[in-house]
Coordinates of N, CA and C in Angstrom, one line a residue:
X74 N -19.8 -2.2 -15.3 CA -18.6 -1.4 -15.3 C -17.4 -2.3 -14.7
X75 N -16.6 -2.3 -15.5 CA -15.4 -3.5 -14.8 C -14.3 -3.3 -14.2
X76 N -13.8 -3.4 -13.7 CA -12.6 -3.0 -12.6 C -11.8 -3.4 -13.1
X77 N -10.6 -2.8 -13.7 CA -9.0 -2.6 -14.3 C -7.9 -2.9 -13.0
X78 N -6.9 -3.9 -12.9 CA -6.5 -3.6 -11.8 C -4.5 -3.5 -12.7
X79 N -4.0 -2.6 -11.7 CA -2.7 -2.3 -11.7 C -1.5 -2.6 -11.0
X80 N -0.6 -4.1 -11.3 CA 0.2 -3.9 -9.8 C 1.2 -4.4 -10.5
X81 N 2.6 -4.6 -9.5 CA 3.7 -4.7 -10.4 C 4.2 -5.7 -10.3
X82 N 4.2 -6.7 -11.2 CA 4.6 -7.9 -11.6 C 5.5 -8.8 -10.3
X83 N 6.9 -8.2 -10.5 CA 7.9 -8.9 -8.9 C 6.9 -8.7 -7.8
X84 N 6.8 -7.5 -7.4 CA 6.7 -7.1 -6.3 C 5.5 -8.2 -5.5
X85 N 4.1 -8.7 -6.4 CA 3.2 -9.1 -6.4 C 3.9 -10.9 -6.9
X86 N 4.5 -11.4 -7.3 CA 4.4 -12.6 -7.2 C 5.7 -12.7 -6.3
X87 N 6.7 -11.9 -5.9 CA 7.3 -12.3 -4.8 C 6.7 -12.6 -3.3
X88 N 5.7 -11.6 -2.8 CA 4.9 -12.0 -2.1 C 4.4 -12.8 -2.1
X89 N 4.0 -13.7 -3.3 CA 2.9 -14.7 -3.3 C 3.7 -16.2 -2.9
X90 N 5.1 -15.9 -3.7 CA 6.1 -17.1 -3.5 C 6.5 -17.1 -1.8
X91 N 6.6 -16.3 -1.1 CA 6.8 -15.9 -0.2 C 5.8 -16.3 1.0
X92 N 4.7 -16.1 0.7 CA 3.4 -16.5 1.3 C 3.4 -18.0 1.1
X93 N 3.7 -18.6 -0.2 CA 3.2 -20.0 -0.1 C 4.1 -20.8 0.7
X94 N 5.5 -20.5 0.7 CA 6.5 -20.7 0.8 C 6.3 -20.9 2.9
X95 N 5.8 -19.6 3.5 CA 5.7 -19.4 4.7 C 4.3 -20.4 5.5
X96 N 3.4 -20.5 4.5 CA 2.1 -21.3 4.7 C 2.3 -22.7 4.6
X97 N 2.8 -23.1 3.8 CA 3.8 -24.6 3.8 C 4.4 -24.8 5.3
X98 N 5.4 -23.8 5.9 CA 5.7 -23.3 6.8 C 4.6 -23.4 8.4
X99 N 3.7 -22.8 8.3 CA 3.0 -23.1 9.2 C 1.9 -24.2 9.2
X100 N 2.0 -25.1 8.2 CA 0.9 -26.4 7.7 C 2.2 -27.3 8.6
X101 N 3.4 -26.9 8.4 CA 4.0 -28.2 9.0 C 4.7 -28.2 10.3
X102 N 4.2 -27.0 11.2 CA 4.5 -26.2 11.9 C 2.9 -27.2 12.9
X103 N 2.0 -26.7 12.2 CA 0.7 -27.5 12.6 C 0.7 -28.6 12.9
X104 N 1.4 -29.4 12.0 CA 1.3 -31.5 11.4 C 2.5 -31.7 12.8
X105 N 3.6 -30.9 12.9 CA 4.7 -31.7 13.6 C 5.5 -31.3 14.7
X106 N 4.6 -30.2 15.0 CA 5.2 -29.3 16.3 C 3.7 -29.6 17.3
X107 N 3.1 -30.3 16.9 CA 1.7 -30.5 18.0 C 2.3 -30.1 19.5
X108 N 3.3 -30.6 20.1 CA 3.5 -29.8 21.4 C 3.7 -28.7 22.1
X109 N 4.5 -28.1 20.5 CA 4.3 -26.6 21.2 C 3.1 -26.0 20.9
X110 N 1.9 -26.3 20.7 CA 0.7 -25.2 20.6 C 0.2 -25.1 19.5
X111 N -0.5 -23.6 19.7 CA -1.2 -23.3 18.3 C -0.4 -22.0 18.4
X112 N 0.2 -21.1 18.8 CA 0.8 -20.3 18.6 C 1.7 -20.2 17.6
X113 N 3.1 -20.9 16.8 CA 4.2 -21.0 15.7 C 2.8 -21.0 14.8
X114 N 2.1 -21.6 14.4 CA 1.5 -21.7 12.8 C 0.6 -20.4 12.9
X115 N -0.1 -20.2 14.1 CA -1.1 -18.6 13.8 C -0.3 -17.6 13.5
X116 N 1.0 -17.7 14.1 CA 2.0 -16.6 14.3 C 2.4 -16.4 12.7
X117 N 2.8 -17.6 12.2 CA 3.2 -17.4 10.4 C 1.8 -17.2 9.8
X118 N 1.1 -17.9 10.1 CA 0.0 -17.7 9.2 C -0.3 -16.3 9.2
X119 N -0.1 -15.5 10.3 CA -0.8 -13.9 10.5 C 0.7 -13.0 9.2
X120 N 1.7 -13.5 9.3 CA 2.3 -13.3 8.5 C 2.0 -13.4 7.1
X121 N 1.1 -14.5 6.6 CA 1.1 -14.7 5.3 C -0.2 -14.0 4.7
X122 N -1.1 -13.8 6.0 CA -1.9 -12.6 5.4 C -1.7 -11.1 5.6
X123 N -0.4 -11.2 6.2 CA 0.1 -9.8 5.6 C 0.9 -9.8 4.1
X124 N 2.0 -10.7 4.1 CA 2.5 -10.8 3.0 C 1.1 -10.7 2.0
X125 N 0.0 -10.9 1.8 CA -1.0 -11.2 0.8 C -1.7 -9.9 0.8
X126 N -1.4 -9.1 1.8 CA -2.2 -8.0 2.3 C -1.0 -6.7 1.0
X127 N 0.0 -7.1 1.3 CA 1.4 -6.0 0.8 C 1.9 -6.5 -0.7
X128 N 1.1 -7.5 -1.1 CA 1.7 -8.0 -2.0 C 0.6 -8.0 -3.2
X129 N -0.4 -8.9 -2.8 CA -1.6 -8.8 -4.0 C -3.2 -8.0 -3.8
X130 N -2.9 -7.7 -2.2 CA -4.2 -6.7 -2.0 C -4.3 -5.3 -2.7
X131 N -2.7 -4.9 -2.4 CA -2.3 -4.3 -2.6 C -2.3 -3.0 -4.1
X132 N -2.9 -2.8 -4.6 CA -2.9 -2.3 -6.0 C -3.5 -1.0 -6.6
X133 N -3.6 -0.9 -7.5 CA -4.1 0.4 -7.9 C -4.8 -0.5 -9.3
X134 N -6.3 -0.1 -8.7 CA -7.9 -0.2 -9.6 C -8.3 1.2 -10.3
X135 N -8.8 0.1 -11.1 CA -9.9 1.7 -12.0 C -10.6 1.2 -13.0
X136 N -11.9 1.9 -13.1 CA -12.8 1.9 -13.6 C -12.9 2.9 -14.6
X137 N -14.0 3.3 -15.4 CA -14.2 4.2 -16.5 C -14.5 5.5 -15.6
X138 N -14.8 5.8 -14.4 CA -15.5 6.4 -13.7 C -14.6 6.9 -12.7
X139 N -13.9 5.4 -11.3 CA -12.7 6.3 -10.7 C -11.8 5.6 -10.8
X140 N -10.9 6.2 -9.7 CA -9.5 5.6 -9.4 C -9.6 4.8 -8.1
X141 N -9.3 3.8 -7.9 CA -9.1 3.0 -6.5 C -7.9 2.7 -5.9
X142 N -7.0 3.4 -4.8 CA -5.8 2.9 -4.8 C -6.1 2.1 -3.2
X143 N -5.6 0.7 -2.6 CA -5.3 0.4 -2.1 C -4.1 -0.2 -1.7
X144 N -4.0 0.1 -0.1 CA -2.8 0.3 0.2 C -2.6 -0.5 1.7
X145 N -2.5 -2.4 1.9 CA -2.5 -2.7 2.8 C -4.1 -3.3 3.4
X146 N -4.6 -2.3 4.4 CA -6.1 -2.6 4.8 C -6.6 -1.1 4.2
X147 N -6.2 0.4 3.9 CA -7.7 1.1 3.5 C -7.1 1.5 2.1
X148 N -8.3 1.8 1.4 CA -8.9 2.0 0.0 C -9.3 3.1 0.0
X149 N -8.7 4.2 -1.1 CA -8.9 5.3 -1.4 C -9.7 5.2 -2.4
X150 N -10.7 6.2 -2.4 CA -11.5 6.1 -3.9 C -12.0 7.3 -4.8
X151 N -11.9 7.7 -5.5 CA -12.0 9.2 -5.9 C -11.8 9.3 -7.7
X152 N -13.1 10.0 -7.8 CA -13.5 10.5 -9.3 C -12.3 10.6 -10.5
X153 N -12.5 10.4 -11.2 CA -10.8 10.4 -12.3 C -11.5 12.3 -12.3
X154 N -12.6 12.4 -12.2 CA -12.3 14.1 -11.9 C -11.8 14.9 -10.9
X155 N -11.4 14.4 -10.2 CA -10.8 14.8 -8.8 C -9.0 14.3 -9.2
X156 N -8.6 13.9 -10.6 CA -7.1 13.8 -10.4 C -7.2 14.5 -11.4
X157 N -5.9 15.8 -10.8 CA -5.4 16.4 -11.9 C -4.2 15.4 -12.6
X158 N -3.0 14.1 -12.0 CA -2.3 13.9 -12.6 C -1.8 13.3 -12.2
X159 N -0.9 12.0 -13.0 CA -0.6 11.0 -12.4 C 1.4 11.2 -13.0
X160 N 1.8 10.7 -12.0 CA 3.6 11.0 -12.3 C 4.7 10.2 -11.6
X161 N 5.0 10.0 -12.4 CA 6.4 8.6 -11.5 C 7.7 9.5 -10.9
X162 N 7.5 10.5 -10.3 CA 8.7 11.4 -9.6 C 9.1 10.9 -8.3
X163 N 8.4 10.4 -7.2 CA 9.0 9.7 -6.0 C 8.0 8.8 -5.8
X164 N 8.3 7.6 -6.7 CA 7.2 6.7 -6.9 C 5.9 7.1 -7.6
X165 N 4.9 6.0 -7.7 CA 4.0 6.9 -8.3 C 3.1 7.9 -7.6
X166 N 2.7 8.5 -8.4 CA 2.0 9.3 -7.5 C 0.8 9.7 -8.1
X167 N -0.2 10.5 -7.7 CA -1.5 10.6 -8.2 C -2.0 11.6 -7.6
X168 N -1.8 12.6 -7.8 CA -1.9 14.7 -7.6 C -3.3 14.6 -7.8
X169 N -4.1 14.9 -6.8 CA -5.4 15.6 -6.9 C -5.6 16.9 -7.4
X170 N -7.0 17.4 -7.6 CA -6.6 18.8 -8.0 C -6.8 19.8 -6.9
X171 N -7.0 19.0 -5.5 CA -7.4 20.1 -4.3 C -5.5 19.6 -3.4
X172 N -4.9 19.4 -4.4 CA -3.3 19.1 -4.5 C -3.1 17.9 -3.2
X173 N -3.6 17.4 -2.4 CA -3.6 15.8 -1.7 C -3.2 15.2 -3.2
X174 N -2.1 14.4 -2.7 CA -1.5 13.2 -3.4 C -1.8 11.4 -2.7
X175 N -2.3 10.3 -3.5 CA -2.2 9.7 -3.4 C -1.0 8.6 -3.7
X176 N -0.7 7.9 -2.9 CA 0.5 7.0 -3.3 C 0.0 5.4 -3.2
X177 N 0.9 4.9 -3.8 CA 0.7 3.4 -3.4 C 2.1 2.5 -2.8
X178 N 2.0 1.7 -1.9 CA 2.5 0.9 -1.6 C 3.6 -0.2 -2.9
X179 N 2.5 -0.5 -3.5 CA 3.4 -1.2 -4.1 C 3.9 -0.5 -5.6
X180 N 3.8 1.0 -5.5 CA 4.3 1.5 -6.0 C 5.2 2.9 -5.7
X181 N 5.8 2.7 -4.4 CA 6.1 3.4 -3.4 C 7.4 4.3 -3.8
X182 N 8.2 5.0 -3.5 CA 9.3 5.6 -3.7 C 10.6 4.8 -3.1
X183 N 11.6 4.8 -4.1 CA 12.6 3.9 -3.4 C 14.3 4.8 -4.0
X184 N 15.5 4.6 -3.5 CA 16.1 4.8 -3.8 C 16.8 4.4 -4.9
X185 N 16.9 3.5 -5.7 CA 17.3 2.9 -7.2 C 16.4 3.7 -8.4
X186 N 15.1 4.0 -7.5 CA 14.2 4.2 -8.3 C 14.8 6.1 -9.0
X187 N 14.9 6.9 -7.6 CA 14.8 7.9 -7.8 C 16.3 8.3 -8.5
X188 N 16.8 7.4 -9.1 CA 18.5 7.3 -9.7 C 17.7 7.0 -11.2
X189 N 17.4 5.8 -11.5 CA 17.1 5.6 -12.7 C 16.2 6.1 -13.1
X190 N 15.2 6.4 -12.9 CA 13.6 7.3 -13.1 C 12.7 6.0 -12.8
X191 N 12.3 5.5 -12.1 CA 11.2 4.4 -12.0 C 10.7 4.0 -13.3
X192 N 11.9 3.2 -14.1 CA 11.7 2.5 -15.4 C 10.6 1.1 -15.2
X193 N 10.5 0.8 -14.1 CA 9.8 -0.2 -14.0 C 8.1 -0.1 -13.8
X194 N 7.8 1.4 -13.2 CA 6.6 2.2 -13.3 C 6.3 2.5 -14.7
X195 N 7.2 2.4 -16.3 CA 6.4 2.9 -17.0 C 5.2 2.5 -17.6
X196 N 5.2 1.1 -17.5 CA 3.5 0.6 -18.0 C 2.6 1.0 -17.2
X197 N 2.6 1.0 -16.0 CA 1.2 1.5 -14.8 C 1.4 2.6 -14.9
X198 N 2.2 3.6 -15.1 CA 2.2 5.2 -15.6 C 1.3 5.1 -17.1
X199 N 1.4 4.7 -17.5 CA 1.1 4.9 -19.0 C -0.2 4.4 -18.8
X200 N -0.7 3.1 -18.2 CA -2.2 2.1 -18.1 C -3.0 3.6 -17.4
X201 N -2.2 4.5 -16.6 CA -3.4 4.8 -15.4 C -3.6 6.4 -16.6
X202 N -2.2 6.9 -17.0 CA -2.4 7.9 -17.8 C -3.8 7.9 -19.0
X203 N -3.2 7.2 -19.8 CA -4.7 6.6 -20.6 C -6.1 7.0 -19.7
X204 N -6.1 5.9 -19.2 CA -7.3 5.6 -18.4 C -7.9 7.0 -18.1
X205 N -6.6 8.1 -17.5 CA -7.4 9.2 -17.2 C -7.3 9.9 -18.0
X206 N -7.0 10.1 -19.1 CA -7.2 10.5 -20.6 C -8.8 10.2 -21.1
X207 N -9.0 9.4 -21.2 CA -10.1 8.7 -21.6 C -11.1 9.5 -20.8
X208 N -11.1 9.2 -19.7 CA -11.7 9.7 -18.6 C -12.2 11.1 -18.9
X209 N -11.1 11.6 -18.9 CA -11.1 13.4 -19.0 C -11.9 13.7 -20.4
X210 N -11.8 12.8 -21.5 CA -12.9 13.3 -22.8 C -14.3 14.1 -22.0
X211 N -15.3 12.9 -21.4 CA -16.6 13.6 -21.3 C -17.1 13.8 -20.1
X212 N -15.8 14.1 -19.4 CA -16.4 14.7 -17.9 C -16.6 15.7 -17.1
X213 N -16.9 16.0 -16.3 CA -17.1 17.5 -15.5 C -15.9 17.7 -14.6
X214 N -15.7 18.8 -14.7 CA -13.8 18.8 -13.7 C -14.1 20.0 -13.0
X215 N -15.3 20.3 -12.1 CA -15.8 21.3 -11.9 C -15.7 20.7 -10.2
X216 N -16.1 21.8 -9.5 CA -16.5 21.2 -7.8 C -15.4 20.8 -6.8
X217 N -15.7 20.3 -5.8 CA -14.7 19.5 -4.7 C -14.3 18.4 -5.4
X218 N -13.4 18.2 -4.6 CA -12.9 16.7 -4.9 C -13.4 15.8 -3.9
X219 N -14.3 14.2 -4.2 CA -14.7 13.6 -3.1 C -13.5 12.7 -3.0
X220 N -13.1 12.0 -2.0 CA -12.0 11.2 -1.7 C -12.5 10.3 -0.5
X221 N -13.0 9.3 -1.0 CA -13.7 8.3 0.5 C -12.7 7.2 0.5
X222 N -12.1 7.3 1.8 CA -11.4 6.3 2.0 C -12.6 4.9 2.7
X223 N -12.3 3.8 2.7 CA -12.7 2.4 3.2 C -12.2 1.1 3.6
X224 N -12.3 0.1 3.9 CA -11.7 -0.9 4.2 C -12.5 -2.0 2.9
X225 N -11.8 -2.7 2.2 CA -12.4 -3.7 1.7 C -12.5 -5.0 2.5
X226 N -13.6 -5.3 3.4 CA -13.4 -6.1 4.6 C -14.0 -7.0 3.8
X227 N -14.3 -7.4 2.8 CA -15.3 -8.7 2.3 C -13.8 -9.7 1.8
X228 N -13.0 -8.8 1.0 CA -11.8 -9.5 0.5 C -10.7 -10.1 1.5
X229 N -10.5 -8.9 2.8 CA -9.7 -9.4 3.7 C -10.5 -10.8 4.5
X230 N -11.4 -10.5 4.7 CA -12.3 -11.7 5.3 C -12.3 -13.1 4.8
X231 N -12.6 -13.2 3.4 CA -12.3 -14.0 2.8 C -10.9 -14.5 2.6
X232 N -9.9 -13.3 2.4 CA -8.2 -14.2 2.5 C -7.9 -15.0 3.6
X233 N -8.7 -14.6 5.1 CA -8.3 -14.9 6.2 C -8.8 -16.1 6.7
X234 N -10.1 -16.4 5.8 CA -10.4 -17.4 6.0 C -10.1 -18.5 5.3
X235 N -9.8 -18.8 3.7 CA -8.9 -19.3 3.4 C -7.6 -19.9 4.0
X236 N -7.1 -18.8 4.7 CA -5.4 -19.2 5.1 C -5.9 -19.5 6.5
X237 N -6.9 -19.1 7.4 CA -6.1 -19.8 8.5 C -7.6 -21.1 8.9
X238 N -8.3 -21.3 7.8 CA -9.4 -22.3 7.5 C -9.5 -23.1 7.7
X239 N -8.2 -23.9 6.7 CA -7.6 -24.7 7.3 C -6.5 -25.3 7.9
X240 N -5.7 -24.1 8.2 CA -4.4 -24.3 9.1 C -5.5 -24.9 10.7
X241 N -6.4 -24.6 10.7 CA -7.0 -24.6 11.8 C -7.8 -26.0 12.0
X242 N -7.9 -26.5 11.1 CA -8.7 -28.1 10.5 C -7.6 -28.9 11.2
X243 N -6.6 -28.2 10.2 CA -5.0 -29.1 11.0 C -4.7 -29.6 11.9
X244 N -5.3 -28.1 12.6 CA -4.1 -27.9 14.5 C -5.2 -29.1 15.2
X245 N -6.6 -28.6 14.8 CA -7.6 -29.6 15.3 C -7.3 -30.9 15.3
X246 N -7.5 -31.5 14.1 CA -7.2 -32.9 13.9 C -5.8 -33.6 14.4
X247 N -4.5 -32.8 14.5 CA -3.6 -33.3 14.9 C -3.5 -33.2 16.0
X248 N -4.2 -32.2 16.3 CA -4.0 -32.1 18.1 C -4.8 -33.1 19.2

């Protein structure tokens, strides 16, 4: 079963330009500030795993089966039978049918948005619509709604070790 993911083009590679941009930033922060510490490069570095956290962690997943929306550090996860509907009215949104709404961060409600209609949500409106179209052919829409929130700690673990991996090889060796 393969995981579909959803996120919005700028929003996700500005963070990324932003991140590299800031990581560069604390690599040379590392190489050429050796007197002042380790504090300046941890300090951006903790920055760039948030920027990576709000920017590409950040998304709305789906499978044939559910909906995954993560938002930052926790992950909502819930049956495409448990949504009655998905709608770009103050940002997107994603209406359960025990009526809890799900939202997403990087698809959040903004003021330009709520003037023009969130023209820039209409492919991920449309990707998630399908999806729960599809969804809805052969399933059961009967019961509670389950809604398990989580932390994907394998991914954040891994970003953090990455980024501060070898900012930390750095501080060592130059220090």
């Amino acid at each position: 079963m393969s995981e579909n993911v959803v996120r919005r083009p700028f929003f996700t590679w500005l963070s990324t330009v932003m991140g590299v941009a800031f990581y560069a930033c604390a690599m040379g922060a590392a190489v050429f500030m050796r007197d002042d510490g380790y504090a300046p490069p941890l300090v951006v570095a903790t920055f760039v795993v948030f920027l990576w956290m709000t920017g590409w962690h950040s998304a709305i997943r789906f499978t044939d089966s559910h909906l995954i929306v993560t938002n930052i550090v926790v992950t909502s996860t819930v049956a495409w039978s448990g949504v009655a509907r998905i709608t770009a009215d103050d940002g997107l949104c994603i209406r359960l049918r025990d009526e809890r709404e799900l939202g997403s961060i990087a698809f959040g409600g903004s003021l330009i948005g709520a003037f023009t209609g969130y023209p820039t949500y209409e492919k991920a409106l449309r990707i998630l619509c399908k999806a729960h179209k599809k969804a809805r052919r052969g399933g059961k829409w009967d019961g509670t709604v389950q809604l398990r929130r989580s932390v994907r700690w394998r991914q954040l673990c891994a970003a953090a070790a990455l980024i501060y991996g070898p900012l930390l090889i750095v501080l060592a060796v130059s220090g």
